[in-house]
Coordinates of C-alpha atoms in Angstrom, one line a residue:
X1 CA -1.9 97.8 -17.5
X2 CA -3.0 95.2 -15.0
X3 CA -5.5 93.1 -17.8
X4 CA -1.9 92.9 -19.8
X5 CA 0.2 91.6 -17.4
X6 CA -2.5 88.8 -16.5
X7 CA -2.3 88.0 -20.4
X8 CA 1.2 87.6 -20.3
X9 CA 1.2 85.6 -16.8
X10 CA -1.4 82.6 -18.4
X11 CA 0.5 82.8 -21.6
X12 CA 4.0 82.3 -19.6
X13 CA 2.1 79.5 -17.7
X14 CA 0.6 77.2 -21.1
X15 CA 3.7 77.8 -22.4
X16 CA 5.5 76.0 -19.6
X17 CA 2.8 73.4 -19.4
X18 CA 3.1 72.2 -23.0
X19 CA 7.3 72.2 -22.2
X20 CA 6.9 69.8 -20.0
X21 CA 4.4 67.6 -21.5
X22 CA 6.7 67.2 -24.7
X23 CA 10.1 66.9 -22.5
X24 CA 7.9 63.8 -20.4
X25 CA 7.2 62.3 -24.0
X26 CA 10.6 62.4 -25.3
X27 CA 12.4 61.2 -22.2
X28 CA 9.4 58.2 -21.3
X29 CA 10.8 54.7 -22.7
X30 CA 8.9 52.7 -24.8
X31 CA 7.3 49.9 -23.0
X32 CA 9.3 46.3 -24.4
X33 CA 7.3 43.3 -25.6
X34 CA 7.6 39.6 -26.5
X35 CA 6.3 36.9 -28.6
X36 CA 4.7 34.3 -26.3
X37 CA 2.4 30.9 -27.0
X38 CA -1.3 31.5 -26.0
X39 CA -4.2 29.4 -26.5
X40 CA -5.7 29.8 -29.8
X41 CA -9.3 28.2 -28.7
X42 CA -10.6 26.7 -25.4
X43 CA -8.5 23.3 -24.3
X44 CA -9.7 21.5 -21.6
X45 CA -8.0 19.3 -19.3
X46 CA -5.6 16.3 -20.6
X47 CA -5.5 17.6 -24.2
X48 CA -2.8 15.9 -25.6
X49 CA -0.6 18.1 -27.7
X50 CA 0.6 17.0 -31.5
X51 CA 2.7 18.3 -34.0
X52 CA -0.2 18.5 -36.2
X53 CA -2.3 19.8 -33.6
X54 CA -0.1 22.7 -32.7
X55 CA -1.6 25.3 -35.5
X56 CA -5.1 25.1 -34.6
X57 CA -4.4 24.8 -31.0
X58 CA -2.0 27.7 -30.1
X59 CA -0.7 31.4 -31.3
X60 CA 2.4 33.7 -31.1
X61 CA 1.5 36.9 -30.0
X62 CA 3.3 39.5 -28.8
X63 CA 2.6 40.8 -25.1
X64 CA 4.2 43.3 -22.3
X65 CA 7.3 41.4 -21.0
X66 CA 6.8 43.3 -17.7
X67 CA 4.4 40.4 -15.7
X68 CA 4.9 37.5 -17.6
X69 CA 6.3 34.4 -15.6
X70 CA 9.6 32.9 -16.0
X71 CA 8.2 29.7 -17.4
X72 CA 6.2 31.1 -20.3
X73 CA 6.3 28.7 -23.0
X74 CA 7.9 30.7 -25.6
X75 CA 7.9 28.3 -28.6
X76 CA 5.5 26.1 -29.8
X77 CA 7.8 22.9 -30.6
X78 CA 8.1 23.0 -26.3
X79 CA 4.3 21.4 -26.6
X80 CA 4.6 18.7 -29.4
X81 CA 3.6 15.4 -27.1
X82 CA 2.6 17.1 -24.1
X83 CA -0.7 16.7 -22.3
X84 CA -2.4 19.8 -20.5
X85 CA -2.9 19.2 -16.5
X86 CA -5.7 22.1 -16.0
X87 CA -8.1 23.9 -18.5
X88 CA -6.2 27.2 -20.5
X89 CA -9.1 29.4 -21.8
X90 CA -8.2 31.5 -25.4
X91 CA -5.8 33.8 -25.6
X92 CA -4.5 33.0 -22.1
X93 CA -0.9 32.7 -22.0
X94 CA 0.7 28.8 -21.9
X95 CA 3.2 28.3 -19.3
X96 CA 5.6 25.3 -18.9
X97 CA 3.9 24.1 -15.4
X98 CA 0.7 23.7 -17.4
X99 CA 2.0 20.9 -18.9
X100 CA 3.5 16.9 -18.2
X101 CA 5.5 14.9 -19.6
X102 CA 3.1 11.7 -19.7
X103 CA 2.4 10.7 -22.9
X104 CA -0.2 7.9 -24.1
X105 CA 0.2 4.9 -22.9
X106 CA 0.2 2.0 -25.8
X107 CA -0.7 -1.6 -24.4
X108 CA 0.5 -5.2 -26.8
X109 CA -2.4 -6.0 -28.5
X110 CA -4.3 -8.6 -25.9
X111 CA -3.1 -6.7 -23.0
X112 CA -4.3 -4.5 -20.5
X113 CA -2.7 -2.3 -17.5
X114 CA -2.5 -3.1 -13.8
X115 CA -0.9 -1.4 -10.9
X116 CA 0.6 -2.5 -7.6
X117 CA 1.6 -0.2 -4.9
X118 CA 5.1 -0.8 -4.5
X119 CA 8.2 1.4 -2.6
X120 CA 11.5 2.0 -4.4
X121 CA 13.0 -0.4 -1.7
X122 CA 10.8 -3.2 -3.4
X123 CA 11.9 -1.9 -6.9
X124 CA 15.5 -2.4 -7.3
X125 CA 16.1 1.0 -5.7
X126 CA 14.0 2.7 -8.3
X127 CA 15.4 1.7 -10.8
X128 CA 12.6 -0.2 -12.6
X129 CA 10.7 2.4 -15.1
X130 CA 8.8 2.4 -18.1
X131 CA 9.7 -0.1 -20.7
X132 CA 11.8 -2.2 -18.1
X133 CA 11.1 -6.5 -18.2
X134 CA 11.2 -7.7 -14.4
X135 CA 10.3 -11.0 -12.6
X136 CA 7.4 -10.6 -9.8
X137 CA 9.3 -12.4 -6.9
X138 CA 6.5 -13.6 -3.9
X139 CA 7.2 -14.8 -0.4
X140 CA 4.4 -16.0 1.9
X141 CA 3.8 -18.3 4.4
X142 CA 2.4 -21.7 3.7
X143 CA 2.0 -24.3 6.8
X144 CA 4.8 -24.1 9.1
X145 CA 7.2 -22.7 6.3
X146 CA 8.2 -19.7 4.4
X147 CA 8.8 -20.2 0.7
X148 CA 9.7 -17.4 -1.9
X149 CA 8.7 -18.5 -5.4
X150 CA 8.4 -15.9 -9.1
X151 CA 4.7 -14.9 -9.1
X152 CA 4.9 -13.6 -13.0
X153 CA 7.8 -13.9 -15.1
X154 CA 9.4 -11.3 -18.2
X155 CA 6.2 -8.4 -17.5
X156 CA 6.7 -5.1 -19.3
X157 CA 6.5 -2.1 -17.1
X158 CA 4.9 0.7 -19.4
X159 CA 4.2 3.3 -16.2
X160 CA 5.7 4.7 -12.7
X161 CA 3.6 6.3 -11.0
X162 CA 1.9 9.1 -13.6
X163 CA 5.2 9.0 -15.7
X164 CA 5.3 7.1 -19.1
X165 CA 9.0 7.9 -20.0
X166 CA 12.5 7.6 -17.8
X167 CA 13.4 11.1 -16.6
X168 CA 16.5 13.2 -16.8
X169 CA 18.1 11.0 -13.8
X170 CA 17.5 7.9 -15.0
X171 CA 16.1 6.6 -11.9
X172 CA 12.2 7.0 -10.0
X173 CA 13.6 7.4 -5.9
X174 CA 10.2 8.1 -5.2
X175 CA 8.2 6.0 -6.6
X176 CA 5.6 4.4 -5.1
X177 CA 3.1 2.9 -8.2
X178 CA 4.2 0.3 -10.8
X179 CA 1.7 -0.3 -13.6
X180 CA 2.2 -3.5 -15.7
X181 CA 0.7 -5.0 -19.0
X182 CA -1.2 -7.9 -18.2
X183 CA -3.4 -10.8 -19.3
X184 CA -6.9 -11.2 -17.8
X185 CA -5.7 -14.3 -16.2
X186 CA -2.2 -12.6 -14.9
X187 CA -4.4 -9.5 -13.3
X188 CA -6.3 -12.3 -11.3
X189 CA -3.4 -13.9 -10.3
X190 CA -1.8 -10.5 -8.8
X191 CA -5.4 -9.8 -6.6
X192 CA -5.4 -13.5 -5.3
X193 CA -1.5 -13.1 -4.0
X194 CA -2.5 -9.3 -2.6
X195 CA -5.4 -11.0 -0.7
X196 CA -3.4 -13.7 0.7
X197 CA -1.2 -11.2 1.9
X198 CA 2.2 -11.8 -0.2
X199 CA 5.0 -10.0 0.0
X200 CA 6.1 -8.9 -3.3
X201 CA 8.9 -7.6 -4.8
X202 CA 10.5 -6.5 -8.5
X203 CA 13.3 -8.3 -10.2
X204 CA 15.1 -6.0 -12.8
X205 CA 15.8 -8.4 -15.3
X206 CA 18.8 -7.8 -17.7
X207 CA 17.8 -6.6 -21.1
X208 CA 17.7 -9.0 -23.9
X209 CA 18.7 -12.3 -21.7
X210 CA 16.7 -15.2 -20.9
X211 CA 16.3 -16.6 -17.5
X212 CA 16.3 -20.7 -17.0
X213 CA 13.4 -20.6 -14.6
X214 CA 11.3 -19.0 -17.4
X215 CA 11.7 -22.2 -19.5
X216 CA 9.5 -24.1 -16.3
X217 CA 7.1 -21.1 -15.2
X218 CA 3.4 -22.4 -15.1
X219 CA 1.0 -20.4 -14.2
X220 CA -1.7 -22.8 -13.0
X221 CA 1.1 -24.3 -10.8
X222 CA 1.6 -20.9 -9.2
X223 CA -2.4 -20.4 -8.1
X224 CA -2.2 -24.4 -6.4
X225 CA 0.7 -22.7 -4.8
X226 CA -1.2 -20.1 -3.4
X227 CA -4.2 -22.5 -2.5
X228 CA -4.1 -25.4 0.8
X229 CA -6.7 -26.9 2.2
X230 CA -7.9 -24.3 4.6
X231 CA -7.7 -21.7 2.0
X232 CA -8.7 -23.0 -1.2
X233 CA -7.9 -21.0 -4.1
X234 CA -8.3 -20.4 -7.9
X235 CA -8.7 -18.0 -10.7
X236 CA -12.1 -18.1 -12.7
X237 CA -13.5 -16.0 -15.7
X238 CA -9.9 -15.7 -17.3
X239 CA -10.4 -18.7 -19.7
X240 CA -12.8 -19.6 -22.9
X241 CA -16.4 -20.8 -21.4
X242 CA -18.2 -23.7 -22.2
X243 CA -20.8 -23.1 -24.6
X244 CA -24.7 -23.9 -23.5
X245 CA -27.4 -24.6 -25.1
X246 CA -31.1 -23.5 -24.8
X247 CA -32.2 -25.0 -21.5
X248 CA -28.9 -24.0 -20.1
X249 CA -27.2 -28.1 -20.4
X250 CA -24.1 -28.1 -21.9
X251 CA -24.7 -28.6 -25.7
X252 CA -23.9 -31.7 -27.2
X253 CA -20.8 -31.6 -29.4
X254 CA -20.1 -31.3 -33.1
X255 CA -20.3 -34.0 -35.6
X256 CA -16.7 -34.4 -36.7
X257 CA -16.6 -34.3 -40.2
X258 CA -13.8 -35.3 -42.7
X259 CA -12.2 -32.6 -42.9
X260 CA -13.0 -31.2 -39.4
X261 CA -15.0 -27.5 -40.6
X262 CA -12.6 -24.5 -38.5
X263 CA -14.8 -22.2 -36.3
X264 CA -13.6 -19.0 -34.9
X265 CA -13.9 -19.1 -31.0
X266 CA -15.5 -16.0 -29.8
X267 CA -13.9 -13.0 -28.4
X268 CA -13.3 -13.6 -24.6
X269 CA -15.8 -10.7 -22.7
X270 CA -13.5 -8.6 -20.9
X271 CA -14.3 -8.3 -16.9
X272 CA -13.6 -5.7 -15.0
X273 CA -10.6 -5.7 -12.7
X274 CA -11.8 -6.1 -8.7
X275 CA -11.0 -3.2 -6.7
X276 CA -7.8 -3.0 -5.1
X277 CA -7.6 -3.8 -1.4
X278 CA -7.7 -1.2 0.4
X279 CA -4.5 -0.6 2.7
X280 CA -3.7 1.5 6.1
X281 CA -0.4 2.4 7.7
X282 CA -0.4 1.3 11.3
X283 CA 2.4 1.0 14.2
X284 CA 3.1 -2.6 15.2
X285 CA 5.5 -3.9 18.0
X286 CA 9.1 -4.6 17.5
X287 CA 8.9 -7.2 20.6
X288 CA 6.9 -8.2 23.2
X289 CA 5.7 -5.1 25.5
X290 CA 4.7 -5.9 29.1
X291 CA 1.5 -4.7 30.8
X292 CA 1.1 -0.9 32.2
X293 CA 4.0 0.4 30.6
X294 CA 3.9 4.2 29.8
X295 CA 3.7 5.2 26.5
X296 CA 6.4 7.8 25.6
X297 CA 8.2 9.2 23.0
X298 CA 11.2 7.3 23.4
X299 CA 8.9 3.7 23.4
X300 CA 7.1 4.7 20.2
X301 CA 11.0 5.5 18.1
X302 CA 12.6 2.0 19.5
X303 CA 9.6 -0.4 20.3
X304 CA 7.4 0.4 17.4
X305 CA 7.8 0.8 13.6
X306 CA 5.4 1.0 10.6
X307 CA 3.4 -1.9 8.8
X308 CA 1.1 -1.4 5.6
X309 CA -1.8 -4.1 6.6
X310 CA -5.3 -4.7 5.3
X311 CA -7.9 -1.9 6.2
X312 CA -10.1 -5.0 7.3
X313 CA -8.1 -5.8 9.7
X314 CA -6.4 -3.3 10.9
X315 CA -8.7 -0.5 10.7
X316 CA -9.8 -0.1 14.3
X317 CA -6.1 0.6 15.2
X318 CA -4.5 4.0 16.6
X319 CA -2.2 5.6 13.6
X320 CA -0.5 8.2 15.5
X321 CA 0.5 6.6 19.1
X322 CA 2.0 10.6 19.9
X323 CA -2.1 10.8 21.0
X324 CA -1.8 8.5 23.9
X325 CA 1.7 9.7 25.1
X326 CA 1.4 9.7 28.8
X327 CA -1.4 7.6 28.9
X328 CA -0.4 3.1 29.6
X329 CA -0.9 0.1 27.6
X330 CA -2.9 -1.7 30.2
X331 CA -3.0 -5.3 28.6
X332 CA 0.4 -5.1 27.2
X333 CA 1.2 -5.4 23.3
X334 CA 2.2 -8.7 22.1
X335 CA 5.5 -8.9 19.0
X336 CA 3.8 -7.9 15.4
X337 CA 0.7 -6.9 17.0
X338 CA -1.0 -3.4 16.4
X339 CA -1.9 -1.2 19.3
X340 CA -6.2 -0.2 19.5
X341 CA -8.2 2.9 21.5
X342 CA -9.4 0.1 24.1
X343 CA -5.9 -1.1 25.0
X344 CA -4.8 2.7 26.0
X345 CA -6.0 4.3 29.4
X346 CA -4.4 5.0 32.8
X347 CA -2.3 2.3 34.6
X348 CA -4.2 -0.4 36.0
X349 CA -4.5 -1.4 39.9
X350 CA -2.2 -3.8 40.8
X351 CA -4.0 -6.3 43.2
X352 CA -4.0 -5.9 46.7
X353 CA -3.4 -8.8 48.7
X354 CA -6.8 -9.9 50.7
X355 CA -7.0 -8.6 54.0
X356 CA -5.8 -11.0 56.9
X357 CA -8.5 -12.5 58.7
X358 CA -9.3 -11.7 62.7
X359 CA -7.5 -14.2 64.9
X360 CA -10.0 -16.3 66.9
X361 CA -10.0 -15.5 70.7
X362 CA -7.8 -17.6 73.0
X363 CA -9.5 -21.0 73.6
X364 CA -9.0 -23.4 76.1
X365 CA -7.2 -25.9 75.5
X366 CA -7.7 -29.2 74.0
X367 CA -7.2 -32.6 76.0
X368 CA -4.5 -34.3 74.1
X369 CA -5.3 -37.1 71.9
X370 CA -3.9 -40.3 72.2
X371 CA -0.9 -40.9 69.6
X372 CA -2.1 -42.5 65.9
X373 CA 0.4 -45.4 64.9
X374 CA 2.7 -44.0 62.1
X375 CA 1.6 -44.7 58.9
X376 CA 4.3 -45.9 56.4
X377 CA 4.3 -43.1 53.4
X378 CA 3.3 -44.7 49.9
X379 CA 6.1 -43.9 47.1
X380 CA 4.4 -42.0 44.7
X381 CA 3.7 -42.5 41.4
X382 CA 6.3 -40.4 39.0
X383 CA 3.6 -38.3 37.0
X384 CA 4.7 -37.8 33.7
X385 CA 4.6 -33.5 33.0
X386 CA 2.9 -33.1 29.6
X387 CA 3.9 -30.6 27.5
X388 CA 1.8 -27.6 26.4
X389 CA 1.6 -25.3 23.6
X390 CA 0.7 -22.0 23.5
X391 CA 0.0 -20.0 19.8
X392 CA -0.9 -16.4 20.0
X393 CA -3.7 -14.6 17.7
X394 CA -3.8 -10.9 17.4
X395 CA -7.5 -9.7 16.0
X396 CA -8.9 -6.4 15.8
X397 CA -11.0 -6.7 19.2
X398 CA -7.5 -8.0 21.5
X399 CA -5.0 -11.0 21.6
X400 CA -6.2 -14.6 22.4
X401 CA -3.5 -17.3 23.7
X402 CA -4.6 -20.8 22.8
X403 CA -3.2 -23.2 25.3
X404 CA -2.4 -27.2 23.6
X405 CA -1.8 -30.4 25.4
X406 CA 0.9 -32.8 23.6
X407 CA -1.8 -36.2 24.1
X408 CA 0.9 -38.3 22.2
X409 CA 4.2 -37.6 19.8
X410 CA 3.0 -35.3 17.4
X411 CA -0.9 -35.3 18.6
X412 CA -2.6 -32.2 20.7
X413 CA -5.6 -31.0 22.0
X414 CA -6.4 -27.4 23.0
X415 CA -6.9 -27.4 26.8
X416 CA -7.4 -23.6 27.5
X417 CA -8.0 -20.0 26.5
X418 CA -6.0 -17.9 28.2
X419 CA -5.4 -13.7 28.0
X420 CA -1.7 -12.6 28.2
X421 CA -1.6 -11.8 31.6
X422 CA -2.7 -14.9 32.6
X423 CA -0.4 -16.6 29.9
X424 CA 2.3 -14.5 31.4
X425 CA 1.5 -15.1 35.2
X426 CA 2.0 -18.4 34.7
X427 CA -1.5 -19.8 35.5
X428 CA -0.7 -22.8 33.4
X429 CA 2.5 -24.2 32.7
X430 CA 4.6 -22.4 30.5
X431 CA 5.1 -23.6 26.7
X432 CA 8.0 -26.0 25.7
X433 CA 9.5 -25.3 22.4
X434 CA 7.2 -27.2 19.9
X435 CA 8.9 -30.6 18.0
X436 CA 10.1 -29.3 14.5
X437 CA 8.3 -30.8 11.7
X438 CA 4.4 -32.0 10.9
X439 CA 2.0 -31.5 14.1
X440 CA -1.3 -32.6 14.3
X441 CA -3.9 -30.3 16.0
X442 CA -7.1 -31.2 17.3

């Protein structure tokens, strides 16, 4: 009797087992899937994406939608002229973040691509982009003016920043690259006004209309522009060279000949472009700052603001001032000029005046001397007050006044070389305002 009822107890029990497992199957929900774009093969980095391209490049398959990103590509026209920005190994899925919209860049035939490092400020508010024509506008200082003249005239812009094509707002607030296609001779032209430090900025030009000044744009006028006497200037290896001969003399010419037999000039050799000058960000003064005055957070918002200047120059100087806060700037910081580590310590000691000197013990006293006649006082000669010049240079290692002596009208001679303090204590008389016009330094 018991050996029956444990038969019936394990039959009762697979009976219920097998139950369940069928009511689990018929109630569990069949897992969904969709038809995604994976990567047929291996495509590395930058592969640009054709129409053509797209059956040997990618697949649909289907896959679990449970865990797929949002941005799944899901068809395969989303990759027609799209370049890859990181490796996607086979049968990985393609998502839309993979991808940018920079196409290939196409240059005119004779033309190549250079960039300047402009804000959208200096852009027309960003609104310069690919395929746009603008004027490059310079301003710089030559002698004792400031003159603003068109560095390049009617120059396609064929990139922004990475971006080849305008984008859904029309605009690039952010840009801070401009790429342009250029001549050999133009790309020489843009490094010479970078090194002499021009200002430059992008005129959007209206599409389809001529500008006047365009008619009288010369390009070998604009590099004597760029070029005085100090600082002579000019733009070699952009033109057609002289042929030699053997011993390296120029050759003797061609017979003419009736009629004159046509040569092909050879193909100008390309040179490569010279590396951009490099640039830092640095804090210059808004105005003159006096001696030992505490650096604080206040001083650095309203006395100081931001300057792009050459690395060569300015690379010794202190790009976050929020270091020193606390600390003074002993020598003082002069208007324009950048602040260095050896101008920054703790307030210097102001001078002390020299002690007094012991009074002498009480002497006897003197026998009087017999009155001198009164002598008649001279009229003195009226001395004529020259007037001085002072000019201020800020260099990497501190500020230098030069002190000038007016020796006749228009005619000086430097007399002095002073520090700020002392230019500022008034050790030598202070500057007059300088005669307008041509002055000749000695």
């Amino acid at each position: 009797m018991k050996q029956k009822n444990v038969i019936l107890m394990v039959v009762a029990v697979g009976c219920g087992l097998v139950a369940a497992f069928l009511t689990a199957q018929m109630s569990a929900k069949p897992i969904e899937q969709m038809e995604v774009v994976v990567a047929a093969k291996d495509l590395p980095v930058g592969t640009m994406l054709g129409k053509e391209d797209l059956k040997a490049a990618v697949k649909i398959v289907k896959r679990p939608k449970e865990g797929l990103p949002p941005t799944v590509v899901l068809n395969p026209e989303e990759l027609v002229d799209k370049r890859l920005s990181r490796p996607i190994r086979a049968e990985e899925v393609i998502n839309s973040q993979d991808l940018s919209k920079g196409g290939v860049i196409t240059l005119p035939e004779g033309y190549h691509m250079v960039s300047l490092q402009l804000g959208a400020g200096q852009a027309a508010a960003g609104f310069v982009g690919p395929g746009s024509r603008v004027n490059v506008h310079a301003t710089m200082r030559l002698g004792n003016k400031i003159e603003a003249f068109p560095l390049l005239v009617d120059m396609l812009v064929v990139a922004v920043g990475t971006e080849t094509a305008y984008s859904k707002e029309g605009t690039f607030p952010n840009l801070n690259m401009v790429s342009f296609a250029v001549q050999e001779k133009q790309a020489l032209l843009l490094s010479l006004a970078k090194s002499r430090g021009c200002n430059i900025e992008l005129m959007l030009r209206h599409p389809g209309e001529s500008i006047e000044s365009d008619k009288a744009f010369n390009i070998d006028e604009v590099i004597k522009k760029l070029s005085d006497e100090k600082n002579p200037a000019q733009v070699t290896g952009a033109g057609e060279s002289t042929p030699k001969g053997k011993s390296g003399e120029p050759a003797e010419p061609a017979p003419k000949a009736e009629p004159p037999a046509k040569e092909t000039p050879p193909a100008p050799q390309q040179k490569p472009e010279p590396p951009p000058i490099p640039m830092v960000k640095v804090l210059v003064a808004k105005s003159d700052i006096k001696p030992n005055t505490e650096i604080t957070a206040d001083l650095i918002r309203e006395e100081f603001e931001e300057a792009t200047l050459p690395k060569q120059f300015a690379g010794g100087a202190l790009g976050d001032l929020n270091e020193a806060l606390g600390q003074f700037l002993r020598t003082g910081v002069a208007k324009g000029q950048w602040v260095t580590p050896g101008m920054v310590g703790i307030q210097s000691p102001k001078s002390s005046p020299p002690p007094a000197e012991p009074k002498p013990a009480i002497e006897p006293p003197k026998p009087a001397e017999p009155p001198k006649p009164a002598e008649q006082p001279k009229p003195a000669a009226p001395v004529a007050k020259r007037k001085t010049l002072d000019v201020t240079l800020h260099t990497a290692n501190g500020t230098v006044v030069h002190r000038y002596e007016e020796l006749a009208s228009g005619k000086w001679k430097k007399v002095a070389e002073l520090t700020p303090e002392r230019a500022n204590q008034g050790e030598a008389s202070e500057a007059p305002e300088p005669p307008k016009g041509d002055r000749k330094v000695d």
